[in-house]
PDB file of C-alpha atoms in Angstrom:
ATOM      1  CA  MET H  24       0.000   0.000   0.000  1.00 56.00           C
ATOM      2  CA  ASN H  25       2.815   2.425   0.884  1.00 65.00           C
ATOM      3  CA  GLN H  26       4.569   1.599  -2.397  1.00 70.00           C
ATOM      4  CA  ARG H  27       1.416   2.423  -4.350  1.00 69.00           C
ATOM      5  CA  PHE H  28       0.911   5.734  -2.518  1.00 64.00           C
ATOM      6  CA  PHE H  29       4.566   6.593  -3.056  1.00 64.00           C
ATOM      7  CA  SER H  30       4.376   5.994  -6.827  1.00 70.00           C
ATOM      8  CA  ILE H  31       1.178   8.103  -7.133  1.00 70.00           C
ATOM      9  CA  ALA H  32       2.733  10.917  -5.112  1.00 63.00           C
ATOM     10  CA  LEU H  33       5.900  10.742  -7.208  1.00 66.00           C
ATOM     11  CA  SER H  34       3.822  10.920 -10.427  1.00 67.00           C
ATOM     12  CA  VAL H  35       2.009  14.028  -9.168  1.00 63.00           C
ATOM     13  CA  ILE H  36       5.294  15.713  -8.232  1.00 67.00           C
ATOM     14  CA  VAL H  37       6.827  14.923 -11.631  1.00 64.00           C
ATOM     15  CA  ALA H  38       3.724  16.276 -13.401  1.00 61.00           C
ATOM     16  CA  CYS H  39       3.914  19.505 -11.380  1.00 59.00           C
ATOM     17  CA  LEU H  40       7.597  19.985 -12.058  1.00 58.00           C
ATOM     18  CA  SER H  41       7.226  19.287 -15.779  1.00 56.00           C
ATOM     19  CA  GLY H  42       4.547  21.949 -16.175  1.00 54.00           C
ATOM     20  CA  CYS H  43       1.819  19.508 -17.129  1.00 46.00           C
ATOM     21  CA  VAL H  44      -0.497  20.635 -14.378  1.00 47.00           C
ATOM     22  CA  VAL H  45      -3.169  23.085 -15.468  1.00 47.00           C
ATOM     23  CA  ILE H  46      -3.460  25.983 -13.068  1.00 46.00           C
ATOM     24  CA  HIS H  47      -7.016  27.265 -12.658  1.00 41.00           C
ATOM     25  CA  LYS H  48      -7.318  30.821 -13.947  1.00 46.00           C
ATOM     26  CA  GLU H  49     -10.358  32.865 -13.082  1.00 47.00           C
ATOM     27  CA  PRO H  50     -12.195  33.683 -16.292  1.00 43.00           C
ATOM     28  CA  THR H  51     -12.493  37.295 -17.260  1.00 53.00           C
ATOM     29  CA  ARG H  52     -15.908  38.725 -16.673  1.00 58.00           C
ATOM     30  CA  PRO H  53     -17.692  40.867 -19.224  1.00 68.00           C
ATOM     31  CA  VAL H  54     -17.747  44.523 -18.284  1.00 82.00           C
ATOM     32  CA  LYS H  55     -20.756  46.666 -19.099  1.00 88.00           C
ATOM     33  CA  MET H  56     -19.806  49.456 -21.501  1.00 91.00           C
ATOM     34  CA  GLU H  57     -21.869  52.604 -21.765  1.00 92.00           C
ATOM     35  CA  LYS H  58     -22.126  54.553 -25.032  1.00 92.00           C
ATOM     36  CA  GLY H  59     -19.493  57.136 -25.842  1.00 92.00           C
ATOM     37  CA  SER H  60     -16.667  55.242 -27.533  1.00 94.00           C
ATOM     38  CA  VAL H  61     -16.020  55.455 -31.286  1.00 95.00           C
ATOM     39  CA  VAL H  62     -14.824  51.849 -31.577  1.00 94.00           C
ATOM     40  CA  ASP H  63     -17.147  48.847 -31.840  1.00 92.00           C
ATOM     41  CA  LEU H  64     -18.171  46.735 -28.865  1.00 91.00           C
ATOM     42  CA  ARG H  65     -15.693  43.930 -29.645  1.00 90.00           C
ATOM     43  CA  THR H  66     -12.744  46.361 -29.572  1.00 92.00           C
ATOM     44  CA  GLN H  67     -14.152  48.004 -26.444  1.00 93.00           C
ATOM     45  CA  LEU H  68     -14.323  44.638 -24.675  1.00 91.00           C
ATOM     46  CA  ASP H  69     -10.698  43.882 -25.590  1.00 90.00           C
ATOM     47  CA  ALA H  70      -9.635  47.152 -23.970  1.00 93.00           C
ATOM     48  CA  ALA H  71     -12.092  46.676 -21.080  1.00 93.00           C
ATOM     49  CA  GLU H  72     -10.334  43.439 -20.196  1.00 92.00           C
ATOM     50  CA  LEU H  73      -7.109  45.425 -19.680  1.00 93.00           C
ATOM     51  CA  VAL H  74      -8.986  47.900 -17.474  1.00 94.00           C
ATOM     52  CA  TRP H  75     -10.518  44.988 -15.561  1.00 92.00           C
ATOM     53  CA  HIS H  76      -7.038  43.540 -14.872  1.00 92.00           C
ATOM     54  CA  SER H  77      -5.816  46.945 -13.695  1.00 93.00           C
ATOM     55  CA  MET H  78      -8.795  47.239 -11.348  1.00 93.00           C
ATOM     56  CA  GLN H  79      -7.904  43.770 -10.025  1.00 92.00           C
ATOM     57  CA  ARG H  80      -4.402  45.035  -9.196  1.00 93.00           C
ATOM     58  CA  LEU H  81      -6.034  47.897  -7.266  1.00 92.00           C
ATOM     59  CA  GLY H  82      -7.865  45.309  -5.159  1.00 93.00           C
ATOM     60  CA  CYS H  83     -11.258  45.583  -6.877  1.00 93.00           C
ATOM     61  CA  ARG H  84     -12.535  42.172  -7.973  1.00 89.00           C
ATOM     62  CA  GLN H  85     -15.650  43.538  -9.710  1.00 88.00           C
ATOM     63  CA  THR H  86     -15.704  46.249 -12.374  1.00 91.00           C
ATOM     64  CA  ASP H  87     -19.382  47.091 -12.818  1.00 92.00           C
ATOM     65  CA  VAL H  88     -19.457  49.583 -15.681  1.00 95.00           C
ATOM     66  CA  ILE H  89     -17.166  51.759 -17.787  1.00 96.00           C
ATOM     67  CA  TYR H  90     -18.136  55.192 -19.086  1.00 96.00           C
ATOM     68  CA  PRO H  91     -16.084  56.205 -22.163  1.00 96.00           C
ATOM     69  CA  GLU H  92     -15.549  59.758 -23.420  1.00 96.00           C
ATOM     70  CA  ILE H  93     -13.640  60.782 -26.566  1.00 96.00           C
ATOM     71  CA  LEU H  94     -10.651  63.050 -25.906  1.00 96.00           C
ATOM     72  CA  GLU H  95      -8.802  63.095 -29.251  1.00 96.00           C
ATOM     73  CA  LYS H  96      -9.310  61.467 -32.621  1.00 96.00           C
ATOM     74  CA  THR H  97      -7.096  61.744 -35.694  1.00 95.00           C
ATOM     75  CA  SER H  98      -8.755  63.030 -38.864  1.00 95.00           C
ATOM     76  CA  ASP H  99      -8.043  59.760 -40.698  1.00 94.00           C
ATOM     77  CA  PHE H 100      -9.539  57.579 -37.934  1.00 94.00           C
ATOM     78  CA  GLN H 101     -11.589  54.648 -39.185  1.00 92.00           C
ATOM     79  CA  ALA H 102     -12.912  51.801 -37.027  1.00 91.00           C
ATOM     80  CA  GLY H 103     -13.755  48.347 -38.331  1.00 89.00           C
ATOM     81  CA  THR H 104     -15.454  45.362 -36.746  1.00 90.00           C
ATOM     82  CA  GLY H 105     -13.105  44.248 -33.998  1.00 89.00           C
ATOM     83  CA  TYR H 106     -10.202  46.545 -34.821  1.00 90.00           C
ATOM     84  CA  VAL H 107      -9.061  50.036 -35.806  1.00 93.00           C
ATOM     85  CA  ILE H 108      -8.518  50.259 -39.559  1.00 92.00           C
ATOM     86  CA  LYS H 109      -6.772  53.641 -39.690  1.00 92.00           C
ATOM     87  CA  GLY H 110      -5.647  56.365 -37.348  1.00 93.00           C
ATOM     88  CA  GLN H 111      -5.854  56.651 -33.602  1.00 95.00           C
ATOM     89  CA  VAL H 112      -8.314  57.656 -30.899  1.00 96.00           C
ATOM     90  CA  LYS H 113      -7.669  58.615 -27.279  1.00 97.00           C
ATOM     91  CA  GLU H 114     -10.532  58.214 -24.829  1.00 97.00           C
ATOM     92  CA  ARG H 115     -11.072  58.665 -21.091  1.00 97.00           C
ATOM     93  CA  TRP H 116     -12.751  55.629 -19.567  1.00 97.00           C
ATOM     94  CA  VAL H 117     -14.055  55.925 -16.015  1.00 97.00           C
ATOM     95  CA  ALA H 118     -14.314  52.458 -14.477  1.00 96.00           C
ATOM     96  CA  HIS H 119     -16.785  51.994 -11.628  1.00 96.00           C
ATOM     97  CA  GLY H 120     -16.445  49.163  -9.122  1.00 94.00           C
ATOM     98  CA  CYS H 121     -15.976  48.492  -5.400  1.00 94.00           C
ATOM     99  CA  ASN H 122     -17.267  51.984  -4.540  1.00 94.00           C
ATOM    100  CA  MET H 123     -14.442  53.492  -6.621  1.00 93.00           C
ATOM    101  CA  LYS H 124     -14.333  55.534  -9.810  1.00 95.00           C
ATOM    102  CA  VAL H 125     -11.000  55.102 -11.561  1.00 96.00           C
ATOM    103  CA  PRO H 126     -10.281  57.180 -14.687  1.00 97.00           C
ATOM    104  CA  TYR H 127      -8.149  55.632 -17.422  1.00 97.00           C
ATOM    105  CA  ILE H 128      -6.709  57.022 -20.620  1.00 96.00           C
ATOM    106  CA  VAL H 129      -7.201  54.457 -23.391  1.00 96.00           C
ATOM    107  CA  ASP H 130      -5.303  54.826 -26.684  1.00 96.00           C
ATOM    108  CA  LEU H 131      -6.488  52.693 -29.589  1.00 95.00           C
ATOM    109  CA  LYS H 132      -4.602  52.810 -32.859  1.00 94.00           C
ATOM    110  CA  ALA H 133      -4.240  50.828 -36.036  1.00 91.00           C
ATOM    111  CA  ASN H 134      -1.406  48.336 -35.972  1.00 87.00           C
ATOM    112  CA  LYS H 135       0.686  49.055 -39.063  1.00 79.00           C
ATOM    113  CA  GLN H 136       2.649  45.783 -38.926  1.00 79.00           C
ATOM    114  CA  ASN H 137      -0.412  43.578 -38.408  1.00 75.00           C
ATOM    115  CA  GLU H 138      -3.323  44.543 -40.640  1.00 75.00           C
ATOM    116  CA  GLY H 139      -6.544  43.853 -38.784  1.00 77.00           C
ATOM    117  CA  GLY H 140      -4.863  44.406 -35.426  1.00 84.00           C
ATOM    118  CA  THR H 141      -5.212  47.192 -32.907  1.00 90.00           C
ATOM    119  CA  ASP H 142      -2.630  48.521 -30.487  1.00 91.00           C
ATOM    120  CA  ILE H 143      -4.355  49.195 -27.163  1.00 93.00           C
ATOM    121  CA  TYR H 144      -2.635  51.175 -24.427  1.00 94.00           C
ATOM    122  CA  ILE H 145      -4.203  51.994 -21.076  1.00 94.00           C
ATOM    123  CA  ARG H 146      -2.953  53.994 -18.133  1.00 94.00           C
ATOM    124  CA  ARG H 147      -4.621  55.369 -15.057  1.00 93.00           C
ATOM    125  CA  GLU H 148      -5.236  59.038 -15.453  1.00 89.00           C
ATOM    126  CA  GLY H 149      -2.795  60.796 -13.220  1.00 79.00           C
ATOM    127  CA  GLY H 150      -0.239  57.956 -13.480  1.00 62.00           C
ATOM    128  CA  GLY H 151       0.069  54.278 -12.726  1.00 52.00           C
ATOM    129  CA  SER H 152      -0.985  51.258 -14.758  1.00 49.00           C
TER     130      SER H 152
END
């Protein structure tokens, strides 16, 4: 019996050390987006996931809603379904959750090396990530 337990325990240890064990990762939760952004909902949700992770780092496990507001948009800006086709837009997104309101600056611009891709940059307004 001890030999059997030992071999099972050894197998589990080897699996852990080899990286074969799947670590449970909490799934990202959809964040409610209010109107105000110039990009489509799919692109908004990609950026909202980054905001959600930043809110997690601030200790807030639940981001309830994000209110976007356009700050700057290039004259050649063009949004497609799921990505920015041309140009760039800068928006202020105020994330609400855990009795906090955290403003973010979100830059979305066309990825010139990867057609159909969007470069998304977020930062907390006033500094931080």
